[in-house]
mmCIF file of C-alpha atoms in Angstrom:
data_model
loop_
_atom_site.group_PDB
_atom_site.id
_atom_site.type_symbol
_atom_site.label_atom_id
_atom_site.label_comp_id
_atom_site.label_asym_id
_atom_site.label_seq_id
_atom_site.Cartn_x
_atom_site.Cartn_y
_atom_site.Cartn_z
ATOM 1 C CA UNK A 246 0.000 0.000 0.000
ATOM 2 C CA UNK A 247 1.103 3.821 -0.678
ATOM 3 C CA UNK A 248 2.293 5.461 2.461
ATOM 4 C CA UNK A 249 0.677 9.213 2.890
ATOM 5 C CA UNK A 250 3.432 11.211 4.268
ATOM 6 C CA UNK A 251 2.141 14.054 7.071
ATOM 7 C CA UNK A 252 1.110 17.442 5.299
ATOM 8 C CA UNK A 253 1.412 16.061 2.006
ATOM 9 C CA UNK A 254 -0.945 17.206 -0.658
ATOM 10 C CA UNK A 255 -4.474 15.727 -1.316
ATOM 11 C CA UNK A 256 -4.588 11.739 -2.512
ATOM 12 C CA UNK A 257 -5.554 13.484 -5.747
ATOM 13 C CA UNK A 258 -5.685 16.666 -7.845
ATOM 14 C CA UNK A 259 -7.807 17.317 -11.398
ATOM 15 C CA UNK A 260 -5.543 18.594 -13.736
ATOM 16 C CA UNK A 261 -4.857 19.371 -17.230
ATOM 17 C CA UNK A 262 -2.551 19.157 -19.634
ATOM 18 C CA UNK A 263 -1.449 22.143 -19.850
ATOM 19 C CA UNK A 264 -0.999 21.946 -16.075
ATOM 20 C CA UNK A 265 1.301 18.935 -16.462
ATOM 21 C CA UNK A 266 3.302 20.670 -18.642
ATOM 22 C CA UNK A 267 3.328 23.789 -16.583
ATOM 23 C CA UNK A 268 5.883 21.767 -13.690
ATOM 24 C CA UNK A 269 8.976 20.817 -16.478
ATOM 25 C CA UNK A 270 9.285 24.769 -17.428
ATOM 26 C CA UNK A 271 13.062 26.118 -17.413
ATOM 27 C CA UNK A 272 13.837 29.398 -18.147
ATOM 28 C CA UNK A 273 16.668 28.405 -20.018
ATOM 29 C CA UNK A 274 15.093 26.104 -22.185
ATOM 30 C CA UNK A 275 12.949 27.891 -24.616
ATOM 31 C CA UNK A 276 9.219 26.469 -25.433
ATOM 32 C CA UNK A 277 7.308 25.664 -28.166
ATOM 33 C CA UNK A 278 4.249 28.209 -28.723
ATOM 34 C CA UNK A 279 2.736 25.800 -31.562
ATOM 35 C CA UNK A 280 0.186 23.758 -29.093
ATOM 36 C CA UNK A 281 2.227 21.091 -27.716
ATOM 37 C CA UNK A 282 4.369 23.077 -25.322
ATOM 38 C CA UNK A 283 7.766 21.346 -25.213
ATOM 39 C CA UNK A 284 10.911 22.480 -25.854
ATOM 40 C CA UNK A 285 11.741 23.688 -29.215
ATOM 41 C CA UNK A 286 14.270 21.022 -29.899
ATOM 42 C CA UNK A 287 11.718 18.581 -29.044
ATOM 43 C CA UNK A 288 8.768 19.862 -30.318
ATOM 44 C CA UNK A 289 6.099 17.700 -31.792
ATOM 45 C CA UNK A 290 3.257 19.941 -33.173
ATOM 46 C CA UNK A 291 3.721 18.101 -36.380
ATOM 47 C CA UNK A 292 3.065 14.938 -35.230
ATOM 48 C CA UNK A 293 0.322 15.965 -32.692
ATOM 49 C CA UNK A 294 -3.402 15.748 -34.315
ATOM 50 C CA UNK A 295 -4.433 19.334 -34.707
ATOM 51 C CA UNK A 296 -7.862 18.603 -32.615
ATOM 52 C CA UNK A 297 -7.897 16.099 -29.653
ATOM 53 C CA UNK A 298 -9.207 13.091 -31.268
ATOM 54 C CA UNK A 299 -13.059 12.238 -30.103
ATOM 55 C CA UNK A 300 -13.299 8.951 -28.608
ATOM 56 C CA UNK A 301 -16.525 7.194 -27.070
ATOM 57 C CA UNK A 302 -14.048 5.832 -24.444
ATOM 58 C CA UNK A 303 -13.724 7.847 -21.652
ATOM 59 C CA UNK A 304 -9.556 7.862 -20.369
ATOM 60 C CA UNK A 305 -8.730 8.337 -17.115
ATOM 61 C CA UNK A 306 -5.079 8.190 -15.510
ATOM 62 C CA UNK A 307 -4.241 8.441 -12.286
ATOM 63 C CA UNK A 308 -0.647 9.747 -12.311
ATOM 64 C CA UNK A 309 1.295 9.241 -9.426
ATOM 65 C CA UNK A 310 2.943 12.966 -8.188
ATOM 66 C CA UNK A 311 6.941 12.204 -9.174
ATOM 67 C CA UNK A 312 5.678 11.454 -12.762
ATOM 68 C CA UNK A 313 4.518 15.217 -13.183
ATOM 69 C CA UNK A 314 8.242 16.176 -13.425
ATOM 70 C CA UNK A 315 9.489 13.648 -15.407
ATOM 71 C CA UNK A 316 11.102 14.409 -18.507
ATOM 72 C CA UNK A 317 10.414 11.289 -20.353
ATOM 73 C CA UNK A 318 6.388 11.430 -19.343
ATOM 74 C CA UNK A 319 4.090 10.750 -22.076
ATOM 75 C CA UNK A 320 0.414 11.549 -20.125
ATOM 76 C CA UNK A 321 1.258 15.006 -20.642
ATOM 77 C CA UNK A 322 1.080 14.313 -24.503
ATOM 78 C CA UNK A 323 -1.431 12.320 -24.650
ATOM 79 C CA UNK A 324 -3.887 14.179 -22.667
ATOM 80 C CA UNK A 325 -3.451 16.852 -26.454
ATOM 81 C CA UNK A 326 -4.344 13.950 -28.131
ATOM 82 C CA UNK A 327 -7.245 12.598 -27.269
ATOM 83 C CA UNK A 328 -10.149 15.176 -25.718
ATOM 84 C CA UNK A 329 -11.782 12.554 -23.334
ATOM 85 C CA UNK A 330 -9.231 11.997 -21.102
ATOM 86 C CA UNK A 331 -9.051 13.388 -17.660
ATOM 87 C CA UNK A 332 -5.804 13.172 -15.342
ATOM 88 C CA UNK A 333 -5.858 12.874 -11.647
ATOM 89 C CA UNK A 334 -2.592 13.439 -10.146
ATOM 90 C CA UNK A 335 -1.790 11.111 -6.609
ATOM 91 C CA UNK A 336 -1.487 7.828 -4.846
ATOM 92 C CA UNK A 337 -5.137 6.574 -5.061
ATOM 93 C CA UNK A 338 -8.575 6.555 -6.147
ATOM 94 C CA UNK A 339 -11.575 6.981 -3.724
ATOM 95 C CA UNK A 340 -14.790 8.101 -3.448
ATOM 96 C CA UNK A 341 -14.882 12.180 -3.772
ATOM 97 C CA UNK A 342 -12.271 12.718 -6.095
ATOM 98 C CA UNK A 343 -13.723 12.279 -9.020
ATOM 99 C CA UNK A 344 -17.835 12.498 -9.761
ATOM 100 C CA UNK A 345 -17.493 10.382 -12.683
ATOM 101 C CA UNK A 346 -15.909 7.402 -10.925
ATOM 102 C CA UNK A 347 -18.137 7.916 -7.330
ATOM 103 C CA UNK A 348 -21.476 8.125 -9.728
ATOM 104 C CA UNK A 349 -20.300 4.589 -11.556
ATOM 105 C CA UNK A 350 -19.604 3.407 -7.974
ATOM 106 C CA UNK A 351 -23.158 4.185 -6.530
ATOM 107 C CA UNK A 352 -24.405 2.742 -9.983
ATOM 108 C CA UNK A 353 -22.594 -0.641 -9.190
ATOM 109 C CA UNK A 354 -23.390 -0.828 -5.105
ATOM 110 C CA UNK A 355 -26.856 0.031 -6.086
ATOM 111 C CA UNK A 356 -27.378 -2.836 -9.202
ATOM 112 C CA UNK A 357 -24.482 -5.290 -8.265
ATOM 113 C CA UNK A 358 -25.517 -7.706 -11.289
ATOM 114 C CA UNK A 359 -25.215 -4.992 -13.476
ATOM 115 C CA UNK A 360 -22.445 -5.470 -16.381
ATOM 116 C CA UNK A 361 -19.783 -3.239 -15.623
ATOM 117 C CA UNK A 362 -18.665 -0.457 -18.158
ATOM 118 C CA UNK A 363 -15.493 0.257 -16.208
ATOM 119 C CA UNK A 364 -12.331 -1.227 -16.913
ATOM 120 C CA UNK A 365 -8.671 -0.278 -14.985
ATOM 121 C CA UNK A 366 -5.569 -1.149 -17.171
ATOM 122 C CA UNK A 367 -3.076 -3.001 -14.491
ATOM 123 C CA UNK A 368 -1.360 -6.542 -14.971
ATOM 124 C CA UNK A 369 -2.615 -8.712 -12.035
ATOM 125 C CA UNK A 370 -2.213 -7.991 -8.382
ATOM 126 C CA UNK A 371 -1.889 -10.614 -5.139
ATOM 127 C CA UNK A 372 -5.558 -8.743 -4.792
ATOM 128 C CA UNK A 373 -6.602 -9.009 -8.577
ATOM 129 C CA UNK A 374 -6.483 -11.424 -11.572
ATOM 130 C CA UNK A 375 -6.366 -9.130 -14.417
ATOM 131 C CA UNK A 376 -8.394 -10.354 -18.100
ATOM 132 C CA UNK A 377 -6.512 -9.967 -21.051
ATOM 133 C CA UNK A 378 -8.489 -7.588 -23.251
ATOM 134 C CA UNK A 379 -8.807 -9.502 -26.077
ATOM 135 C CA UNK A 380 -10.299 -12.753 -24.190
ATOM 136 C CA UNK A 381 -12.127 -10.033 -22.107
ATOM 137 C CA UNK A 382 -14.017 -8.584 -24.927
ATOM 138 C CA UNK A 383 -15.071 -11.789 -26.403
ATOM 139 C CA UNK A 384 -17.185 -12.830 -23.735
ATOM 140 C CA UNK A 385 -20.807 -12.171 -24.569
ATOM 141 C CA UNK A 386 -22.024 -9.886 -21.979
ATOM 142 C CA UNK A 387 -18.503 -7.541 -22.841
ATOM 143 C CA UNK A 388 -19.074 -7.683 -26.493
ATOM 144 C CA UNK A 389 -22.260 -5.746 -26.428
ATOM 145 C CA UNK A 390 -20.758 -3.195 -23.714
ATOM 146 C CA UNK A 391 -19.651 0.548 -26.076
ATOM 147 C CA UNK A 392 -18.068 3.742 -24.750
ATOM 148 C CA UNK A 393 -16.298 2.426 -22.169
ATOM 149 C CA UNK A 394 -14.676 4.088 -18.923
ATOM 150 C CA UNK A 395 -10.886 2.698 -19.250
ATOM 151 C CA UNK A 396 -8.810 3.941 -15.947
ATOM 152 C CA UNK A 397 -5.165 3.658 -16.236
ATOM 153 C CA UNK A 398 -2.092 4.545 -13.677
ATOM 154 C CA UNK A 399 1.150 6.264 -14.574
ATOM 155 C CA UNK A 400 3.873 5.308 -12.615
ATOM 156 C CA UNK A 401 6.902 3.623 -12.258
ATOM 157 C CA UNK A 402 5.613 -0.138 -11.757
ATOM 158 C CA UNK A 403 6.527 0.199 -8.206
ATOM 159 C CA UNK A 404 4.285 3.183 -7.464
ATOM 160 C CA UNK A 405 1.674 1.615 -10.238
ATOM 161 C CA UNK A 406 1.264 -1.329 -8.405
ATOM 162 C CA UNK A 407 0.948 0.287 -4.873
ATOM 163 C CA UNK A 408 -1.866 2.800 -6.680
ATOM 164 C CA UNK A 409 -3.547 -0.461 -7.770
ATOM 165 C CA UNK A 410 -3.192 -1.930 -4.324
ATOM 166 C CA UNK A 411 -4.360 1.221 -2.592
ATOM 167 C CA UNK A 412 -7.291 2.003 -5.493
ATOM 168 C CA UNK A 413 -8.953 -1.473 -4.924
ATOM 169 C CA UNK A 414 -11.565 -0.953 -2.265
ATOM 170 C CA UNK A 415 -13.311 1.254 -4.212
ATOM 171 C CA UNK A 416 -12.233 0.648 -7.951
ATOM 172 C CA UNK A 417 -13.184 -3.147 -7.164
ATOM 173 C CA UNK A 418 -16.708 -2.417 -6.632
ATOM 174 C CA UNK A 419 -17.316 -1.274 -10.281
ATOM 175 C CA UNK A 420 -14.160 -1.891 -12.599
ATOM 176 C CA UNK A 421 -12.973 -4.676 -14.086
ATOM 177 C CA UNK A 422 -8.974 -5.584 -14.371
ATOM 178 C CA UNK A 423 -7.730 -6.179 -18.128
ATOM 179 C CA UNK A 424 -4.408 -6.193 -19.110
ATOM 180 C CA UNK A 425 -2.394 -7.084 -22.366
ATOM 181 C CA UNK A 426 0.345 -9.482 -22.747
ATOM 182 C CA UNK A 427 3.037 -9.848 -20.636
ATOM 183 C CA UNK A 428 5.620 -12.227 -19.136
ATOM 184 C CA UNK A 429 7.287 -11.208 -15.453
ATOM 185 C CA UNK A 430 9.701 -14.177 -16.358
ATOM 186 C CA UNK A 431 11.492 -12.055 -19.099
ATOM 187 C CA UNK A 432 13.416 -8.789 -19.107
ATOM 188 C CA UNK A 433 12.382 -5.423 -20.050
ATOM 189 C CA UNK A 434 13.357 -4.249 -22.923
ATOM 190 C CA UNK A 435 15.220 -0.697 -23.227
ATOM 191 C CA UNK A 436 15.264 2.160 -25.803
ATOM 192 C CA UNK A 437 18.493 0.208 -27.785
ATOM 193 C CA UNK A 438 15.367 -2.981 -28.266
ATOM 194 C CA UNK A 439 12.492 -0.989 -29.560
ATOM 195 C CA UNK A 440 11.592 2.527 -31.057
ATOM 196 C CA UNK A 441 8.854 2.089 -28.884
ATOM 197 C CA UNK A 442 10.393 2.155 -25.528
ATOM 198 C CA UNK A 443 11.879 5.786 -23.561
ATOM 199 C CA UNK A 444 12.287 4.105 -20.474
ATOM 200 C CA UNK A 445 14.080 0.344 -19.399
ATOM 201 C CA UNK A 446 11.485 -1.687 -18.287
ATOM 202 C CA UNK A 447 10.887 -4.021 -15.960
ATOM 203 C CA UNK A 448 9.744 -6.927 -17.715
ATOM 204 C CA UNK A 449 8.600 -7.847 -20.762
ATOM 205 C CA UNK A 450 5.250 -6.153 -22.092
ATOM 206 C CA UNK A 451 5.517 -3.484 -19.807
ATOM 207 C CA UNK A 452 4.235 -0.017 -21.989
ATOM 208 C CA UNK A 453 4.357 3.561 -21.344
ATOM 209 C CA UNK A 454 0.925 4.405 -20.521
ATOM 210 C CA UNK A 455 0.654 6.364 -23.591
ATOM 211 C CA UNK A 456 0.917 2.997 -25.872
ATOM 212 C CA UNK A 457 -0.895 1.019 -23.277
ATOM 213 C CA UNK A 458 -3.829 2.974 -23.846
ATOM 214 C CA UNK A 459 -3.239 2.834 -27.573
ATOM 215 C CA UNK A 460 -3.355 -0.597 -27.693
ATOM 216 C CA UNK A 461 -6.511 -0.895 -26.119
ATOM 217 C CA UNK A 462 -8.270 1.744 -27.861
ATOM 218 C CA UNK A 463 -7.329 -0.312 -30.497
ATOM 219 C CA UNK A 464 -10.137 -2.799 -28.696
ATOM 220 C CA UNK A 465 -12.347 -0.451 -28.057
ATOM 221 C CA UNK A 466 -12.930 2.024 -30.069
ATOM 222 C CA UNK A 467 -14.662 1.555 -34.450
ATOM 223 C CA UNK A 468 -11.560 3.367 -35.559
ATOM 224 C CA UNK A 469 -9.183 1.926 -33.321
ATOM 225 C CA UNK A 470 -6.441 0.546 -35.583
ATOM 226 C CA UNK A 471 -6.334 4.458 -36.928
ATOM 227 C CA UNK A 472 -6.062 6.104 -33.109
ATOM 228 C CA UNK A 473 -3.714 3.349 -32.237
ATOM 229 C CA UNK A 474 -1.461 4.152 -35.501
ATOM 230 C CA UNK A 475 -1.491 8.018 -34.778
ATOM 231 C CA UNK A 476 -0.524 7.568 -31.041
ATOM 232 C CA UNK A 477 2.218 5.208 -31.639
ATOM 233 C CA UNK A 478 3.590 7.268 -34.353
ATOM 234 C CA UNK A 479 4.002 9.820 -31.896
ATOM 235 C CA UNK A 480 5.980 8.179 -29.260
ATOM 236 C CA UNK A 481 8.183 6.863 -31.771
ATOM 237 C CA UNK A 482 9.179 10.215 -32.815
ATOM 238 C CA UNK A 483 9.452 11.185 -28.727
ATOM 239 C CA UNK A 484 11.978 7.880 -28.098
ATOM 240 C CA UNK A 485 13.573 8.899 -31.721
ATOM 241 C CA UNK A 486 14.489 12.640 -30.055
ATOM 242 C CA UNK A 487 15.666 10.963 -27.134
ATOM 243 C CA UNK A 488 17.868 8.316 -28.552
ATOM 244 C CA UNK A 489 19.344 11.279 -30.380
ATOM 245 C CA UNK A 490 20.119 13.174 -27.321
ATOM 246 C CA UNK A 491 21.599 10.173 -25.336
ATOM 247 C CA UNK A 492 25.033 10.757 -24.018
ATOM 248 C CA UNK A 493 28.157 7.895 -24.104
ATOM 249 C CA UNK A 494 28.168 6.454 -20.770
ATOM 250 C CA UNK A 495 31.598 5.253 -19.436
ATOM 251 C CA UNK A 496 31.949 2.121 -18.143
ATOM 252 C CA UNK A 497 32.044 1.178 -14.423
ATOM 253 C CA UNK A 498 35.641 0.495 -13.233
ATOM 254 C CA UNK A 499 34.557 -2.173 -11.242
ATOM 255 C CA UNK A 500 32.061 -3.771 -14.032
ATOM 256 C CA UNK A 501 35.728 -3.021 -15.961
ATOM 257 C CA UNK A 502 37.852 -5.378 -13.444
ATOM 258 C CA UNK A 503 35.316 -7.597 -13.371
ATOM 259 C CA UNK A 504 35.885 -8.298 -17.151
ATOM 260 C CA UNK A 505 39.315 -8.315 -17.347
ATOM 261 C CA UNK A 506 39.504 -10.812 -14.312
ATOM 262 C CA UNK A 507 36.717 -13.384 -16.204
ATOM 263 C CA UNK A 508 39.154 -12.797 -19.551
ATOM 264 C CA UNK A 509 42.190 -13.738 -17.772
ATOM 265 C CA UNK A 510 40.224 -16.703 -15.878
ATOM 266 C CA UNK A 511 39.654 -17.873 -19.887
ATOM 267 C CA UNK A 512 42.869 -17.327 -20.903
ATOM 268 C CA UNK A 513 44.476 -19.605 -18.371
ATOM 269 C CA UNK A 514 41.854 -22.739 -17.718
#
């Protein structure tokens, strides 16, 4: 579970994207005007869809606090991209914080044998089994389910999972767990693997949250193979400025000893 520290901030905050952009300003780095608000050696108004795209999915992220600073974040992207997503910023989801979710919630306690509409985007938990979305979807009751309400948390998987953990005595009363592939048995892959990734991850089929929720919408939504293509074309071009901006790292001395020791063991067995 997330620890609250004493006089922090409120579990969460409604925000924007413009907001989220507002906390990675530097003086010194001069901003792009254009609409997506980055800096100008990283600007991606060109690949950014002039208007949000319309979705009958309704997105919301919880995004842990450290992420808002992050200079690697995609949320703050894809909240220009598509126009119904909302972003809550902190360490939980419970009733009050968002109308939305608390009206779903008195939906659900009031008709429990009601189909949910609700869906949170988390590989499984100790608490929670989590559907793949595919197999989800192709259960009867799903299939005839539109415009749903897909909740997603941005985090590293540490603080992801403790959101999860923290989230799931109210999210459990009305959303569903899906998740897509993955395999904790096998590495991450890192930005050198895929054009896809900005950030090593933990194991395989881990996602930034902005292709996570591309992937599904690719589920959900009539037009989803097209929303999918435009997001994902997007953070390709954000992990092809970074790869361009990576510096030579030198190696460790001690991962350097380490080698020459192992050669030398070679050369002489």
């Amino acid at each position: 579970m997330a620890v609250e520290e004493s006089g922090s901030p409120p579990d969460t905050i409604t925000t924007t994207g413009d907001d989220l952009f507002s906390f990675q300003d530097s003086p010194r780095r001069r901003r792009c005007t254009g609409g997506c608000d980055r800096p100008v050696s990283v600007c991606l108004c060109d690949t950014i869809p002039k208007e949000p795209i319309l979705t009958g999915t309704q997105v919301l992220i919880l995004q842990h606090p450290h992420e808002q600073r992050h200079k690697l974040a995609t949320v703050p992207v894809l909240v220009k991209c598509l126009r119904n997503c909302t972003i809550l910023v902190g360490r939980r989801l419970c009733y009050g914080h968002s109308p939305l979710l608390d009206s779903l919630h008195d939906a659900a306690v009031e008709n429990p044998d009601h189909q949910f509409r609700s869906i949170y985007l988390f590989p499984g938990t100790n608490s929670s089994t989590a559907v793949e979305i595919g197999q989800f979807l192709s259960t009867p009751t799903a299939s005839h389910i539109s415009n749903y309400m897909l909740i997603a948390f941005d985090g590293t998987w540490k603080h992801a999972k403790e959101m999860v953990d923290a989230s799931l005595p109210f999210l459990s009363k009305f959303a569903v767990p899906i998740c897509l592939d993955y395999d904790e048995k096998e590495d991450g892959g890192t930005m050198f693997d895929s054009d896809l990734i900005l950030r090593k991850e933990p194991f395989s089929g881990c996602k930034s949250t902005l292709e996570a929720i591309a992937r599904i919408l690719h589920y959900l939504e009539p037009n989803g193979a097209e929303i999918e293509d435009k997001l994902v074309q997007i953070l390709r071009v954000m992990v092809g400025f970074q790869s361009c901006n990576l510096r030579p790292t030198k190696p460790r001395p001690k991962l350097l000893r380490k080698c020459k020791r192992e050669k030398n063991d070679v050369n002489t067995s």
